[in-house]
Coordinates of C-alpha atoms and ligand atoms in Angstrom, one line a residue:
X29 CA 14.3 0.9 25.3
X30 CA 11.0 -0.5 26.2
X31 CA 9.4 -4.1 24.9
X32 CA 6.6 -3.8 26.2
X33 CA 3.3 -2.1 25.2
X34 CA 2.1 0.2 28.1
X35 CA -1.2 0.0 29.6
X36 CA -2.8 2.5 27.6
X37 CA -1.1 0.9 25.0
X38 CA -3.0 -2.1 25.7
X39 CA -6.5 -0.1 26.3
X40 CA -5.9 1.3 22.9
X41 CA -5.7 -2.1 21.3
X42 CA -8.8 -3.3 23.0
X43 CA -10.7 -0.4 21.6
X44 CA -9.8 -1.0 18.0
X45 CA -10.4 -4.5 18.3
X46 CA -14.1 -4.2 19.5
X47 CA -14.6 -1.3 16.9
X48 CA -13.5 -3.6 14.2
X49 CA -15.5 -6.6 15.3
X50 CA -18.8 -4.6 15.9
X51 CA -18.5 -2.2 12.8
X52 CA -16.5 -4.2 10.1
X53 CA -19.4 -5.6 7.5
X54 CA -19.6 -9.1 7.6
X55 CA -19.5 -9.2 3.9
X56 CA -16.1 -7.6 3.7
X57 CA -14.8 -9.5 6.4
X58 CA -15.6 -12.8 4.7
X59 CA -14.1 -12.0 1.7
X60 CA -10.8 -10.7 3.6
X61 CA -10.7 -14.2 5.1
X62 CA -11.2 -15.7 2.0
X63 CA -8.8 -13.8 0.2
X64 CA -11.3 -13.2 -2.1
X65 CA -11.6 -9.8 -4.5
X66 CA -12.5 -6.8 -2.7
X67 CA -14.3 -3.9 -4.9
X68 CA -13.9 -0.1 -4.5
X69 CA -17.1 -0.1 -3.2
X70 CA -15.8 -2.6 0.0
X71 CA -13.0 -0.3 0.4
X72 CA -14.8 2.7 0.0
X73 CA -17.4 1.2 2.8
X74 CA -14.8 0.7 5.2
X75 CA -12.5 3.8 5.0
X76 CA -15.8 5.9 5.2
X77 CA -16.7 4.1 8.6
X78 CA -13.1 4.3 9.8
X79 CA -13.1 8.4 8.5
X80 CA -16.3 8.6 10.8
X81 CA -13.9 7.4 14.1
X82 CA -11.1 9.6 12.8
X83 CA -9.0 6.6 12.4
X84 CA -8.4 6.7 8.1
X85 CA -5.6 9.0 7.9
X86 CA -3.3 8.2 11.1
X87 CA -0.3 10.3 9.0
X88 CA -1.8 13.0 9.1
X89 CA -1.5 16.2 11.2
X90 CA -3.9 16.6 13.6
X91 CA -5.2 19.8 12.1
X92 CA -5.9 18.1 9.1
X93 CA -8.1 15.0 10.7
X94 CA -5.3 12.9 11.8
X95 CA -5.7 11.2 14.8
X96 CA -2.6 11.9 16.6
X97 CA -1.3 8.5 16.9
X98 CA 2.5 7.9 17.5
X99 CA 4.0 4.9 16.0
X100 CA 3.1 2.6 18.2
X101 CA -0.6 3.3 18.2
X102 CA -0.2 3.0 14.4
X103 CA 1.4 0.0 15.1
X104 CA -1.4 -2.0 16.7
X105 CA -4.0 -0.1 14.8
X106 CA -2.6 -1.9 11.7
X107 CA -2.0 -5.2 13.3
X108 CA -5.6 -5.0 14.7
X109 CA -7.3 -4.1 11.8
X110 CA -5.7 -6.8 9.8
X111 CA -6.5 -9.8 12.5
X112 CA -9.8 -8.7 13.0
X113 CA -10.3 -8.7 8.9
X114 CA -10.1 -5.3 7.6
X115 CA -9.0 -4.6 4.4
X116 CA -5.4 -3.5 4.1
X117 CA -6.1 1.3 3.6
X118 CA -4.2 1.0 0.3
X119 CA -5.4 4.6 -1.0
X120 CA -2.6 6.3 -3.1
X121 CA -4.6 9.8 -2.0
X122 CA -4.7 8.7 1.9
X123 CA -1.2 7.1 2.3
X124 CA 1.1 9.6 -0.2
X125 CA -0.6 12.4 -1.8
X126 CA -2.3 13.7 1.4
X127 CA 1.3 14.3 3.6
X128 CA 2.9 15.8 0.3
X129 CA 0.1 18.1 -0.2
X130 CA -0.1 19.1 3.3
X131 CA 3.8 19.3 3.3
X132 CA 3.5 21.4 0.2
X133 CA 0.9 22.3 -1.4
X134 CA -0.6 25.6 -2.1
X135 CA -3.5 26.7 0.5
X136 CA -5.6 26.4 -2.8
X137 CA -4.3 22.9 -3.4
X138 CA -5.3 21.7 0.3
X139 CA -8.8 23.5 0.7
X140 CA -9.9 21.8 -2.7
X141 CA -8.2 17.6 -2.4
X142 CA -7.5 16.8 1.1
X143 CA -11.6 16.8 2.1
X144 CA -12.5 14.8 -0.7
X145 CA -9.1 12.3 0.2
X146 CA -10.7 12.0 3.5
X147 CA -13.9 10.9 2.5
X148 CA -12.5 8.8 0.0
X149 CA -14.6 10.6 -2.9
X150 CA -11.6 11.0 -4.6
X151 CA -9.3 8.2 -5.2
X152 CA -5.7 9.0 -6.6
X153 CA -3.6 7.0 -8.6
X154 CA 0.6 7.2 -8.3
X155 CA 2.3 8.4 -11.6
X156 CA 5.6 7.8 -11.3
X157 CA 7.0 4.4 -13.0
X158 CA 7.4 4.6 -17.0
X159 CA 9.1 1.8 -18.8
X160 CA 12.5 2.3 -18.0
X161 CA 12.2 4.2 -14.8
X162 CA 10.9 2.3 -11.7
X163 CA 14.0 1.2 -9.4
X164 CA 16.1 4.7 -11.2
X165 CA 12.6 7.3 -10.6
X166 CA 15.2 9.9 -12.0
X167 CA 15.3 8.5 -15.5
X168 CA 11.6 9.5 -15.3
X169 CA 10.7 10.9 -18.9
X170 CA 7.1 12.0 -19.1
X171 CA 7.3 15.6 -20.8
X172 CA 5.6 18.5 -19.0
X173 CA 6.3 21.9 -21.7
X174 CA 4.4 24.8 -19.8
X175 CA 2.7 26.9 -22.7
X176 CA 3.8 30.4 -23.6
X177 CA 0.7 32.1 -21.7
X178 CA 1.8 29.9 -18.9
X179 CA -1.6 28.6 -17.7
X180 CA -1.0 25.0 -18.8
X181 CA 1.0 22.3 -19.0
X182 CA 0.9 20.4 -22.2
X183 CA 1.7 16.4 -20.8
X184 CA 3.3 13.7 -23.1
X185 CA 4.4 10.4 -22.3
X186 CA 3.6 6.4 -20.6
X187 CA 3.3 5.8 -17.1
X188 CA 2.9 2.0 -15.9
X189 CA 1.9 0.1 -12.8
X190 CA -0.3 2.6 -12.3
X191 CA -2.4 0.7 -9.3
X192 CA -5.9 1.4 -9.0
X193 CA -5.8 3.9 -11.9
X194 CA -9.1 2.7 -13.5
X195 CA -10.7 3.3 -9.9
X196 CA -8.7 6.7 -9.9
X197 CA -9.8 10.1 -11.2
X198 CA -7.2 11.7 -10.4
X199 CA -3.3 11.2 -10.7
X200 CA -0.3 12.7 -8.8
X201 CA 2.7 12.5 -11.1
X202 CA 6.3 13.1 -11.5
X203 CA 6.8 14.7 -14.8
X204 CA 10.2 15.9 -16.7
X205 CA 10.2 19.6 -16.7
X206 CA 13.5 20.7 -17.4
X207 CA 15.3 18.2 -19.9
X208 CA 18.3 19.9 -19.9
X209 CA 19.4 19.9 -16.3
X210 CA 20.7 17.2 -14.1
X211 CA 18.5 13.9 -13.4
X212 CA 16.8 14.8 -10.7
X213 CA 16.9 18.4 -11.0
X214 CA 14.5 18.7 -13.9
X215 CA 11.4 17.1 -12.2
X216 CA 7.9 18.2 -11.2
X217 CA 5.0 17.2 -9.4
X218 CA 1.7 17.6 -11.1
X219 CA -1.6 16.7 -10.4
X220 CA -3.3 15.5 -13.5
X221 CA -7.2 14.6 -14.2
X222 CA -8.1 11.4 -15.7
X223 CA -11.1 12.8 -18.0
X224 CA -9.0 15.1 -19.5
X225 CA -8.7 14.6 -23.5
X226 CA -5.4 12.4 -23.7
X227 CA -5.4 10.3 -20.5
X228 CA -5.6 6.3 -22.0
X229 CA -6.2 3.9 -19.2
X230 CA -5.1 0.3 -20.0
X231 CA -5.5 -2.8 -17.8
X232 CA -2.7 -5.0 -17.3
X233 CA -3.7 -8.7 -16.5
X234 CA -1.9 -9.9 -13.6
X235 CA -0.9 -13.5 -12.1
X236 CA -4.3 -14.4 -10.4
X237 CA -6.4 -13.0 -13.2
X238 CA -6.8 -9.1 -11.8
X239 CA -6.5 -6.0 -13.4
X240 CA -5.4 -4.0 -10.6
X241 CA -2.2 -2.8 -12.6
X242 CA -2.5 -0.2 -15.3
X243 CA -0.1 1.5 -18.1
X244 CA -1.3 5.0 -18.3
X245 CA -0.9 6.7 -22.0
X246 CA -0.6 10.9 -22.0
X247 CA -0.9 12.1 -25.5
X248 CA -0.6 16.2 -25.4
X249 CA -2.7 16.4 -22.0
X250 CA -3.2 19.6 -20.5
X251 CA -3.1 20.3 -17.1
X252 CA -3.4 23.6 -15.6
X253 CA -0.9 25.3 -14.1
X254 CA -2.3 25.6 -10.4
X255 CA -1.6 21.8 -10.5
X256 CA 1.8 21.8 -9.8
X257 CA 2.6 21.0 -6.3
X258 CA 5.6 23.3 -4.9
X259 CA 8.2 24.8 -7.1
X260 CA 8.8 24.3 -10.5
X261 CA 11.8 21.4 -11.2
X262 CA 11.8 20.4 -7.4
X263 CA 9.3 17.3 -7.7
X264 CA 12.0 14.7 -7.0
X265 CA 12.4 15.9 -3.0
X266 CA 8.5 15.7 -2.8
X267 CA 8.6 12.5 -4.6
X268 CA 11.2 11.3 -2.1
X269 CA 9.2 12.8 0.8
X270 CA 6.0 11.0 0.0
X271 CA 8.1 7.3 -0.6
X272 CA 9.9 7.7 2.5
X273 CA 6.8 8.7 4.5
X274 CA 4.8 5.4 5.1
X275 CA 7.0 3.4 6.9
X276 CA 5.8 1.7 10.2
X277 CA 3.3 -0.6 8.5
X278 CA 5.9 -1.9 5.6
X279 CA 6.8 -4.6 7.2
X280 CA 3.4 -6.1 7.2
X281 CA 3.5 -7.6 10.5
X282 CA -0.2 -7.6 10.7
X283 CA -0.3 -9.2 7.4
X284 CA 1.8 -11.9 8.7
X285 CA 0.3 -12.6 11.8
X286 CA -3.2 -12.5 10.1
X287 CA -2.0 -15.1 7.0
X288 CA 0.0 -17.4 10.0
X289 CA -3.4 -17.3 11.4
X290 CA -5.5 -18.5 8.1
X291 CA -2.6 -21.4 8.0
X292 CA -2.7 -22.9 11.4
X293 CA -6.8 -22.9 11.4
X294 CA -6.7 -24.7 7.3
X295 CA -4.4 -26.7 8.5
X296 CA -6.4 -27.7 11.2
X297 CA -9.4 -28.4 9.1
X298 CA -7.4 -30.4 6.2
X299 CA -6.5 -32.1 10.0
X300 CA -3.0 -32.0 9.4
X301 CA -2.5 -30.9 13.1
X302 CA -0.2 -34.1 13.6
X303 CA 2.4 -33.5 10.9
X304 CA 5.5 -32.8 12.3
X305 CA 6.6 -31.2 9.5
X306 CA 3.9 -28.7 8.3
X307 CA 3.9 -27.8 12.2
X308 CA 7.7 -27.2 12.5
X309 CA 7.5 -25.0 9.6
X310 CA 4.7 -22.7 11.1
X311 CA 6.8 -23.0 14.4
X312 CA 9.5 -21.6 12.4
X313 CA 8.0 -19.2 10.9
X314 CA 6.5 -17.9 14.6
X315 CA 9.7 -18.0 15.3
X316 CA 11.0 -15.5 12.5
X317 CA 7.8 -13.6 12.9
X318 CA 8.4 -13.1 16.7
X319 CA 11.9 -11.8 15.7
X320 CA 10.5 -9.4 12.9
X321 CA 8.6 -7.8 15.2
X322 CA 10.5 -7.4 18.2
X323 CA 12.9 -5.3 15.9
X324 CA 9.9 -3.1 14.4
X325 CA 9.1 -2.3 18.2
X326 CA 12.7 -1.8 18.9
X327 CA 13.2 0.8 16.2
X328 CA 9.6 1.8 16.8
X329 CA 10.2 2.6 20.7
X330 CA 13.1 4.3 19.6
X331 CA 11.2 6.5 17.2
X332 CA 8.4 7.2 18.7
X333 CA 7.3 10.3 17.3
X334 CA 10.2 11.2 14.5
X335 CA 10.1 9.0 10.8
X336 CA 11.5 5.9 10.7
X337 CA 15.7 5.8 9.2
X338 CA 15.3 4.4 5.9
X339 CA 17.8 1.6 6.0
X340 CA 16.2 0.7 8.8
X341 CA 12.5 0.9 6.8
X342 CA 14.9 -1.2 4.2
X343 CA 14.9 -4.1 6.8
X344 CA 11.8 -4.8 7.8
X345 CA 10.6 -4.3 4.6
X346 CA 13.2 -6.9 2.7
X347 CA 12.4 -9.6 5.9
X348 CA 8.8 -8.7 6.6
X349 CA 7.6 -9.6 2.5
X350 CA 9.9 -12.4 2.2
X351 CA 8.5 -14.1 5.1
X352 CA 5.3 -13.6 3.6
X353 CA 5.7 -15.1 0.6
X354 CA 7.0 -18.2 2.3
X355 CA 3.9 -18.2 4.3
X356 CA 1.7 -17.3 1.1
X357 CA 3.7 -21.1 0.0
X358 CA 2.9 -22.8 2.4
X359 CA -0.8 -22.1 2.5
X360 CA -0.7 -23.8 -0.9
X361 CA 1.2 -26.7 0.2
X362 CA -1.4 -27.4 2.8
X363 CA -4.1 -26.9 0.0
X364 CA -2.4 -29.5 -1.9
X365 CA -3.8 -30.8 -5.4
X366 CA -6.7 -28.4 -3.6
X367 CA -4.8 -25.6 -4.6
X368 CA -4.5 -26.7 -8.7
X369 CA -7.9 -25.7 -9.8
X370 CA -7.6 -22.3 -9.6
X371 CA -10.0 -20.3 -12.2
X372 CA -9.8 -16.3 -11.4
X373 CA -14.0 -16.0 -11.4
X374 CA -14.0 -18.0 -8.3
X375 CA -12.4 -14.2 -6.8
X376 CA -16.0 -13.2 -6.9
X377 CA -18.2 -13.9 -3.8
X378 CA -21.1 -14.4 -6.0
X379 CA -19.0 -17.6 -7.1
X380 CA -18.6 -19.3 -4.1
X381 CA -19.9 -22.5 -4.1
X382 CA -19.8 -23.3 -7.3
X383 CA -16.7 -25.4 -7.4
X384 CA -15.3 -28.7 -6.0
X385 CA -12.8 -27.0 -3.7
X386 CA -13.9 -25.8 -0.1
X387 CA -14.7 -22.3 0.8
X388 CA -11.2 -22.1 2.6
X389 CA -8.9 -22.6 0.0
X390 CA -10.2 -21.3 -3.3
X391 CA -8.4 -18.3 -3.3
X392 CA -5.2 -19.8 -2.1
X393 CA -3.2 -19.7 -5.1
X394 CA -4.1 -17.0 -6.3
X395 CA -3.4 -15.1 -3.4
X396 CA 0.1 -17.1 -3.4
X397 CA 0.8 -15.9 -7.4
X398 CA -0.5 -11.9 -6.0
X399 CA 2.0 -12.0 -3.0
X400 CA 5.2 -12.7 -5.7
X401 CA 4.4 -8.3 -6.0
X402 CA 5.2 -7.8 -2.3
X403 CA 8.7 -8.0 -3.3
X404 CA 8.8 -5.5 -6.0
X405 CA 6.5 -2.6 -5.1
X406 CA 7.8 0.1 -2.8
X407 CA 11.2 -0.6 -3.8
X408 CA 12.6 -4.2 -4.7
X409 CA 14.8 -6.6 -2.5
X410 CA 17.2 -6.0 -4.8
X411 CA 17.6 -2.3 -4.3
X412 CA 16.6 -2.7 -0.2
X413 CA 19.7 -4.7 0.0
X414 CA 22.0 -2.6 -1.7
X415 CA 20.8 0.4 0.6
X416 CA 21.5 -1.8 3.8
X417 CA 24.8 -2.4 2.2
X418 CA 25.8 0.8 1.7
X419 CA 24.8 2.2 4.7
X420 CA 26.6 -0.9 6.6
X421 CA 29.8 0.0 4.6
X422 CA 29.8 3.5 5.3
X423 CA 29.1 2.9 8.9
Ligands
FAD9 C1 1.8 -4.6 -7.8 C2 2.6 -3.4 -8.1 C3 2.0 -2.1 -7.9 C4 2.7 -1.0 -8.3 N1 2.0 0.2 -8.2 C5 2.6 1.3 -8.7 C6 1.9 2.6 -8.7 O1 0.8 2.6 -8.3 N2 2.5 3.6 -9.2 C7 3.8 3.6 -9.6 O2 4.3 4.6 -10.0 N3 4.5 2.4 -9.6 C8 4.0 1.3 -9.2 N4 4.6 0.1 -9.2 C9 6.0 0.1 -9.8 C10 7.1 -0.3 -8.8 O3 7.4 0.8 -8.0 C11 8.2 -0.7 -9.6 O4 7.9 -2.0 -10.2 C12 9.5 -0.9 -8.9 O5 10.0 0.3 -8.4 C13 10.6 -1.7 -9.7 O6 10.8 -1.0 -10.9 P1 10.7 -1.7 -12.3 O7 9.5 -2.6 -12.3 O8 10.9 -0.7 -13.3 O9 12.0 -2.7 -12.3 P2 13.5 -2.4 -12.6 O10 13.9 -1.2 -11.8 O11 13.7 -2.3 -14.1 O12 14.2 -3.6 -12.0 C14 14.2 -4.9 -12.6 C15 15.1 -5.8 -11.8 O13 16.4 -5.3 -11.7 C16 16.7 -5.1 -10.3 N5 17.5 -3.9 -10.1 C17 17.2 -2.7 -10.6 N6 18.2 -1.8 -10.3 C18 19.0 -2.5 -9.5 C19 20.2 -2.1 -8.8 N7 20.7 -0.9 -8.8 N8 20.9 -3.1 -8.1 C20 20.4 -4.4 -8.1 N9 19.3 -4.8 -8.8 C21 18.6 -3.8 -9.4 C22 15.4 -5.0 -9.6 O14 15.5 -5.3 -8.2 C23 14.5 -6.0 -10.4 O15 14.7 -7.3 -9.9 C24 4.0 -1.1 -8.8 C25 4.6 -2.3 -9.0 C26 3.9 -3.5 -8.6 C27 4.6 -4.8 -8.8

């Protein structure tokens, strides 16, 4: 077990760090650092100039544009990224549907998505929570009934959370084939498109004023046939393949480190560097920080190339978006009555200015209210703990 990062380690960091600061737009850094609300078209800027280093799909195979990183380099590319004010790659297409495709999907399937994945001309939205399935995925209910002629699938049913849907048009989603058989035996994997007759979009407001969060409505949708991914009724074990596959940046270290950062320098202009205890509260949360990560590069060293053990994945994620959150509070507390008036337009770059409040802290509650989600998507705390659980008690 080694703590250290190696030289080339080191070389490697340095050269993502001067690619972010010379080819990041200042624009979209700004508005990182702000916190403010980044378009598609500020991610879509990015992910292109990253896709033109080779460096926006670091899961992928090599053979299909990955970069051949192992953990570690994914490690510090993340953390990188984020300090230097990147926007966080939060493409559905990139991060899931591009391994499960490339894992499974026909030669057909691959030739005609994956390209336009990597060029971000395509983004894809996640189908898989309904009301009443989101911690229990099997009690998924969403009908798929193939046609007699079996060319189509004829799709009924209500997805929700669907992230970035109205940005999306295309959805991957895990639909009931086979209500008769067990849970999770009688699920598929189709890929469905949004402009097909049927597909309702409908934004859900969130805490900070955002729409980011979608129900999807699928009233007798078809969906061709060649749109299933794999076999027939085995969608569950690609749907657990893709949720188990991104897991050396859930901990968010690089979120973290980059929001521990934005506290110590507002707390330095509010000139609250002499209060003992604002400063022993970002001490301790260096502290827990420090601790966080020396156990992602512990498990990381000791994975370097293989996926990470989910209960382990389960750890960092339950610590890494707690700690967050209490970081996310204390940026308010140092905002103070700062903090209060909060009005979601002020989001908008072209807004700045406009208000009493400095620069630095407008978005601060808001971005406090958006981080209580950390804790709920890709799997609660509730649920992480009871996987740590069992997998201490069976140990
Ligand atoms: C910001 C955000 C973005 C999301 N994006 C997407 C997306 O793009 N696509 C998508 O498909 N889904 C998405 N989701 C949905 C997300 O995956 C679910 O919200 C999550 O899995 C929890 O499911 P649920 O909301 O149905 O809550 P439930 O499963 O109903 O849980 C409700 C509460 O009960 C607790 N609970 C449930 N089961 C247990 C148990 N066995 N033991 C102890 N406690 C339990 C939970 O921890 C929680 O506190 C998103 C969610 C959020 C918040």
């Amino acid at each position: 077990m080694k703590l250290e990062f190696s030289a080339a380690d080191e070389a490697f960091r340095l050269e993502v760090r001067e690619f972010v600061r010379t080819r990041l737009p200042a624009d979209i850094k700004r508005k990182v650092e702000l916190g403010l609300r980044l378009e598609h078209e500020d991610y879509v800027t990015w992910f292109r100039i990253l896709e033109e280093r080779g460096w926006i799909t670091p899961g992928w195979p090599v053979e299909h544009g990955g970069p051949g990183w192992n953990h570690v380099q994914r490690y510090i590319f993340d953390e990188e990224t984020l300090l230097g004010g990147a926007p966080r790659i939060i493409a559905s297409g990139i991060q899931m549907l591009g391994p499960v495709l490339i894992a499974f999907g026909s030669e057909e399937q691959k030739k005609k998505y994956l390209p336009d994945i990597r060029h971000s001309n395509t983004w894809w939205a996640q189908g898989f929570s309904e009301p009443g399935a989101g911690s229990d995925l099997a009690a998924v209910r969403t009908s798929a009934v193939l046609e007699p002629d079996g060319e189509h699938f004829v799709v009924n049913g209500h997805k929700v959370w669907t992230s970035y849907a109205q940005w999306c048009p295309m959805m991957f989603a895990l639909v009931r084939t086979d209500p008769a058989a067990k849970p999770q035996e009688g699920i598929s994997f189709l890929l469905i498109d949004m402009a097909s007759p049927g597909v309702e979009v409908r934004p859900i407001r969130m805490l900070e004023g955002g729409a980011d969060l979608n129900e999807v409505y699928l009233d007798n949708v078809r969906v061709p046939a060649g749109n299933l991914v794999g076999e027939l009724d085995k969608g569950w074990s690609y749907g657990k393949y893709l949720l188990g596959h991104e897991r050396t940046g859930i901990a968010g270290i690089g979120s973290c480190k980059q929001q521990l950062a934005r506290a110590r320098r507002i707390a330095a202009q509010q000139g609250l560097d002499g209060d003992a205890l604002l400063q022993a509260r970002l001490a301790q949360f260096e502290i827990e920080l420090m601790a966080l990560e020396f156990t992602a590069l512990r498990l990381l060293s000791a994975n370097q190339r293989s996926r990470m053990p989910a209960v382990e994945a389960s750890m960092l994620k339950v610590r890494g978006t707690e700690l967050r959150q209490a970081i996310y509070e204390t940026l308010v507390d140092i905002a103070g009555p700062d903090a209060v008036p909060f009005s979601p337009e002020v989001l908008e770059l072209a807004h700045l200015g406009e208000g009493v409040v400095p620069e630095e802290l407008v978005a601060l509650a808001a971005n406090c209210l958006d981080s209580r989600k950390i804790t709920i998507y890709g799997g609660t705390s509730e649920v992480q703990r009871n996987l740590i659980a069992r997998a201490a008690m069976e140990a």
